[in-house]
Short mmCIF file of C-alpha atoms in Angstrom, two decimals:
data_model
loop_
_atom_site.label_atom_id
_atom_site.label_comp_id
_atom_site.label_asym_id
_atom_site.label_seq_id
_atom_site.Cartn_x
_atom_site.Cartn_y
_atom_site.Cartn_z
CA ASN A 1 -0.02 -0.01 0.00
CA ALA A 2 1.86 3.08 -1.26
CA GLY A 3 -0.40 5.66 0.48
CA VAL A 4 0.11 9.16 -0.92
CA THR A 5 2.80 9.54 -3.58
CA GLN A 6 4.17 12.88 -4.68
CA THR A 7 6.45 13.52 -7.61
CA PRO A 8 8.96 14.99 -8.09
CA LYS A 9 10.69 15.26 -4.70
CA PHE A 10 12.82 18.20 -5.76
CA GLN A 11 12.41 20.74 -8.57
CA VAL A 12 14.13 23.98 -9.60
CA LEU A 13 12.24 26.29 -11.93
CA LYS A 14 13.04 29.55 -13.57
CA THR A 15 10.71 32.49 -13.06
CA GLY A 16 7.84 32.30 -15.55
CA GLN A 17 8.05 28.57 -16.17
CA SER A 18 5.07 26.33 -15.60
CA MET A 19 5.00 22.87 -14.11
CA THR A 20 2.71 20.28 -12.54
CA LEU A 21 3.26 18.65 -9.16
CA GLN A 22 1.77 15.18 -9.15
CA CYS A 23 -0.13 13.57 -6.28
CA ALA A 24 -1.64 10.11 -6.31
CA GLN A 25 -3.28 8.03 -3.58
CA ASP A 26 -4.27 4.39 -3.66
CA MET A 27 -6.59 4.34 -0.64
CA ASN A 28 -9.77 5.38 -2.47
CA HIS A 29 -9.97 8.59 -0.42
CA GLU A 30 -12.53 11.15 -1.41
CA TYR A 31 -10.87 14.16 0.19
CA MET A 32 -7.54 15.45 -1.16
CA SER A 33 -5.73 18.70 -0.53
CA TRP A 34 -2.57 20.66 -1.32
CA TYR A 35 -0.61 22.67 1.24
CA ARG A 36 2.54 24.72 1.13
CA GLN A 37 4.91 24.88 4.08
CA ASP A 38 7.05 27.93 4.63
CA PRO A 39 9.36 28.67 7.56
CA GLY A 40 7.58 30.31 10.45
CA MET A 41 4.18 30.15 8.73
CA GLY A 42 3.06 26.61 9.18
CA LEU A 43 1.13 24.74 6.49
CA ARG A 44 -1.38 26.73 4.41
CA LEU A 45 -4.12 25.23 2.33
CA ILE A 46 -3.86 25.97 -1.41
CA HIS A 47 -6.72 23.96 -2.97
CA TYR A 48 -8.77 20.95 -1.97
CA SER A 49 -11.17 18.47 -3.50
CA VAL A 50 -14.02 16.53 -1.92
CA GLY A 51 -14.32 14.09 -4.77
CA ALA A 52 -13.70 13.54 -8.47
CA GLY A 53 -14.78 16.61 -10.45
CA ILE A 54 -15.07 18.86 -7.40
CA THR A 55 -12.38 21.32 -6.38
CA ASP A 56 -12.30 24.49 -4.33
CA GLN A 57 -9.88 27.16 -3.13
CA GLY A 58 -8.08 27.23 0.17
CA GLU A 59 -6.24 30.11 1.87
CA VAL A 60 -3.59 30.78 -0.76
CA PRO A 61 -4.88 29.73 -4.21
CA ASN A 62 -3.42 32.49 -6.37
CA GLY A 63 -0.96 31.26 -9.00
CA TYR A 64 -2.09 27.61 -8.73
CA ASN A 65 -4.66 25.48 -10.56
CA VAL A 66 -5.97 22.04 -9.74
CA SER A 67 -8.22 19.44 -11.31
CA ARG A 68 -9.60 16.12 -10.11
CA SER A 69 -10.55 13.89 -12.99
CA THR A 70 -10.12 10.66 -11.01
CA THR A 71 -10.41 9.71 -7.36
CA GLU A 72 -6.72 8.76 -7.28
CA ASP A 73 -5.00 11.79 -8.79
CA PHE A 74 -4.93 15.47 -7.74
CA PRO A 75 -2.26 17.41 -9.69
CA LEU A 76 -1.24 20.98 -8.76
CA ARG A 77 -0.28 23.27 -11.62
CA LEU A 78 1.90 26.34 -11.31
CA LEU A 79 0.93 28.57 -14.16
CA SER A 80 3.86 31.01 -14.21
CA ALA A 81 6.31 30.33 -11.43
CA ALA A 82 7.44 33.17 -9.17
CA PRO A 83 10.16 33.28 -6.49
CA SER A 84 7.37 33.66 -3.88
CA GLN A 85 6.29 30.15 -4.73
CA THR A 86 9.53 28.71 -3.46
CA SER A 87 8.28 26.37 -0.77
CA VAL A 88 7.72 22.73 0.23
CA TYR A 89 4.46 21.41 -1.13
CA PHE A 90 2.48 18.65 0.54
CA CYS A 91 -0.45 16.65 -0.75
CA ALA A 92 -2.81 14.97 1.72
CA SER A 93 -5.80 12.68 1.51
CA SER A 94 -8.44 11.30 3.86
CA ILE A 95 -11.60 9.23 3.62
CA GLN A 96 -13.57 12.33 4.49
CA GLN A 97 -12.51 15.74 5.73
CA THR A 98 -13.28 14.69 9.30
CA THR A 99 -11.05 11.59 9.34
CA GLU A 100 -7.34 10.99 9.75
CA ALA A 101 -5.21 12.72 7.08
CA PHE A 102 -2.38 10.98 5.25
CA PHE A 103 0.41 13.10 3.83
CA GLY A 104 2.84 12.58 1.01
CA GLN A 105 6.60 13.11 1.48
CA GLY A 106 6.55 16.53 -0.06
CA THR A 107 8.01 18.36 -3.11
CA ARG A 108 10.70 20.91 -2.45
CA LEU A 109 10.35 23.62 -5.13
CA THR A 110 12.84 26.40 -5.73
CA VAL A 111 11.99 29.18 -8.18
CA VAL A 112 15.01 31.24 -9.26
CA LYS B 1 -10.24 34.51 11.36
CA GLN B 2 -9.07 31.28 13.01
CA GLU B 3 -5.56 31.42 14.36
CA VAL B 4 -3.68 28.41 15.77
CA THR B 5 -0.72 28.98 18.09
CA GLN B 6 1.74 26.49 19.47
CA ILE B 7 3.98 27.36 22.37
CA PRO B 8 6.83 26.78 22.90
CA ALA B 9 8.31 26.86 19.38
CA ALA B 10 11.14 24.60 20.56
CA LEU B 11 11.69 22.33 23.54
CA SER B 12 14.63 20.27 24.72
CA VAL B 13 14.22 17.67 27.43
CA PRO B 14 16.23 14.73 28.88
CA GLU B 15 15.14 11.25 28.03
CA GLY B 16 12.46 9.79 30.31
CA GLU B 17 10.65 13.06 31.04
CA ASN B 18 6.94 13.42 30.69
CA LEU B 19 6.09 16.48 28.69
CA VAL B 20 3.16 18.55 27.45
CA LEU B 21 2.87 20.37 24.17
CA ASN B 22 0.28 23.10 23.85
CA CYS B 23 -2.01 24.22 21.01
CA SER B 24 -4.46 27.08 21.27
CA PHE B 25 -7.05 28.31 18.75
CA THR B 26 -9.05 31.47 18.66
CA ASP B 27 -12.41 30.25 17.29
CA SER B 28 -14.19 27.32 18.98
CA ALA B 29 -16.26 26.55 15.86
CA ILE B 30 -14.21 23.45 14.95
CA TYR B 31 -15.26 19.93 14.11
CA ASN B 32 -11.99 18.25 15.06
CA LEU B 33 -8.36 18.71 15.95
CA GLN B 34 -5.45 16.59 14.77
CA TRP B 35 -1.95 16.28 16.14
CA PHE B 36 0.79 15.42 13.64
CA ARG B 37 4.44 14.53 13.80
CA GLN B 38 6.91 15.74 11.19
CA ASP B 39 10.47 14.45 10.87
CA PRO B 40 13.04 16.62 9.04
CA GLY B 41 12.59 16.46 5.28
CA LYS B 42 9.56 14.23 5.63
CA GLY B 43 5.78 14.48 5.40
CA LEU B 44 3.38 14.64 8.28
CA THR B 45 2.14 11.61 10.21
CA SER B 46 -1.17 11.80 12.00
CA LEU B 47 -0.81 10.93 15.67
CA LEU B 48 -4.20 11.54 17.19
CA LEU B 49 -7.54 12.87 15.96
CA ILE B 50 -10.05 14.33 18.41
CA GLN B 51 -13.58 15.02 17.23
CA SER B 52 -15.18 18.16 18.64
CA SER B 53 -17.53 16.05 20.80
CA GLN B 54 -14.61 14.21 22.43
CA ARG B 55 -12.44 15.31 25.37
CA GLU B 56 -9.36 13.15 24.73
CA GLN B 57 -7.73 10.41 22.70
CA THR B 58 -4.92 8.07 23.65
CA SER B 59 -2.41 6.04 21.62
CA GLY B 60 0.39 4.31 23.44
CA ARG B 61 2.48 6.92 25.28
CA LEU B 62 0.55 9.76 23.72
CA ASN B 63 -2.56 11.42 25.12
CA ALA B 64 -4.30 14.40 23.55
CA SER B 65 -6.98 16.47 25.22
CA LEU B 66 -9.36 19.00 23.79
CA ASP B 67 -11.16 21.85 25.57
CA LYS B 68 -13.16 23.38 22.77
CA SER B 69 -14.73 26.12 24.89
CA SER B 70 -11.39 27.51 26.04
CA GLY B 71 -9.69 26.93 22.68
CA ARG B 72 -6.98 24.61 23.94
CA SER B 73 -5.52 21.24 23.24
CA THR B 74 -2.57 19.51 24.85
CA LEU B 75 -0.46 16.61 23.67
CA TYR B 76 1.03 14.64 26.57
CA ILE B 77 4.05 12.43 25.88
CA ALA B 78 4.93 9.97 28.61
CA ALA B 79 8.44 8.73 29.24
CA SER B 80 9.96 10.58 26.31
CA GLN B 81 12.59 8.86 24.15
CA PRO B 82 15.19 10.19 21.67
CA GLY B 83 13.06 8.73 18.90
CA ASP B 84 10.33 11.19 19.82
CA SER B 85 12.51 14.04 18.55
CA ALA B 86 10.55 15.74 15.78
CA THR B 87 8.28 18.71 15.08
CA TYR B 88 4.74 18.35 16.40
CA LEU B 89 1.94 20.23 14.69
CA CYS B 90 -1.70 20.64 15.56
CA ALA B 91 -4.41 21.47 13.05
CA VAL B 92 -8.11 22.40 13.51
CA GLY B 93 -10.88 21.62 11.07
CA LEU B 94 -13.12 24.67 10.63
CA GLU B 95 -16.80 24.01 11.18
CA GLY B 96 -18.90 24.40 8.04
CA THR B 97 -15.88 24.17 5.72
CA TYR B 98 -13.49 21.62 4.38
CA LYS B 99 -10.46 23.50 5.58
CA TYR B 100 -7.77 22.87 8.14
CA ILE B 101 -5.74 25.52 9.84
CA PHE B 102 -2.30 24.49 11.11
CA GLY B 103 -0.17 25.79 13.91
CA THR B 104 3.55 26.50 13.30
CA GLY B 105 4.66 23.57 15.39
CA THR B 106 6.81 22.75 18.39
CA ARG B 107 10.27 21.37 17.63
CA LEU B 108 11.07 18.73 20.27
CA LYS B 109 14.46 17.33 21.03
CA VAL B 110 14.82 14.51 23.52
CA LEU B 111 18.38 14.11 24.76
CA ALA B 112 19.81 10.67 25.44
#
């Protein structure tokens, strides 16, 4: 049971480039979410999804897009990378929002 | 706006001590609270989940309590071990939403 898998683990982008961070879970969880973790600021919710075809914005959605075409996958797209998006990104999933959350290992993104 | 605070930011104790980590939140309209552990460079692991109707949860040497009316939760670790060294984060689920708000964490070091 792989749990929540994020790829890549590390990425360096140039300002203005776009990329997609991948997140996949094999636990048939309905709820999935993306967070960014910055020093001294804790984890902040970017986008979340309560099921296939349903997504919504979190606290800090600007500059990011998501889609949820299947239960398993929840990719996060950076449209035009900016240095302010340098962060560690975590994907999480749970059966429902009110149940235990499972996190991926994170993607460390640097935008230069 | 919900704010979650964890004090102290860092804590260093000798092996074998019992210790308490604190989490406070400003709005009592929550549906649950989770405690997580994060090891350096890793994702988060859920330790304990307390629903808003519960007062405490226990798992092995860990006990978490929740006082929703006063906006406080504590994580009690009994007989601490060097392997407990990590950052501990709490997160509250906001009532009426699908969102979690995280604290900035307490970095714990248990000295052998």
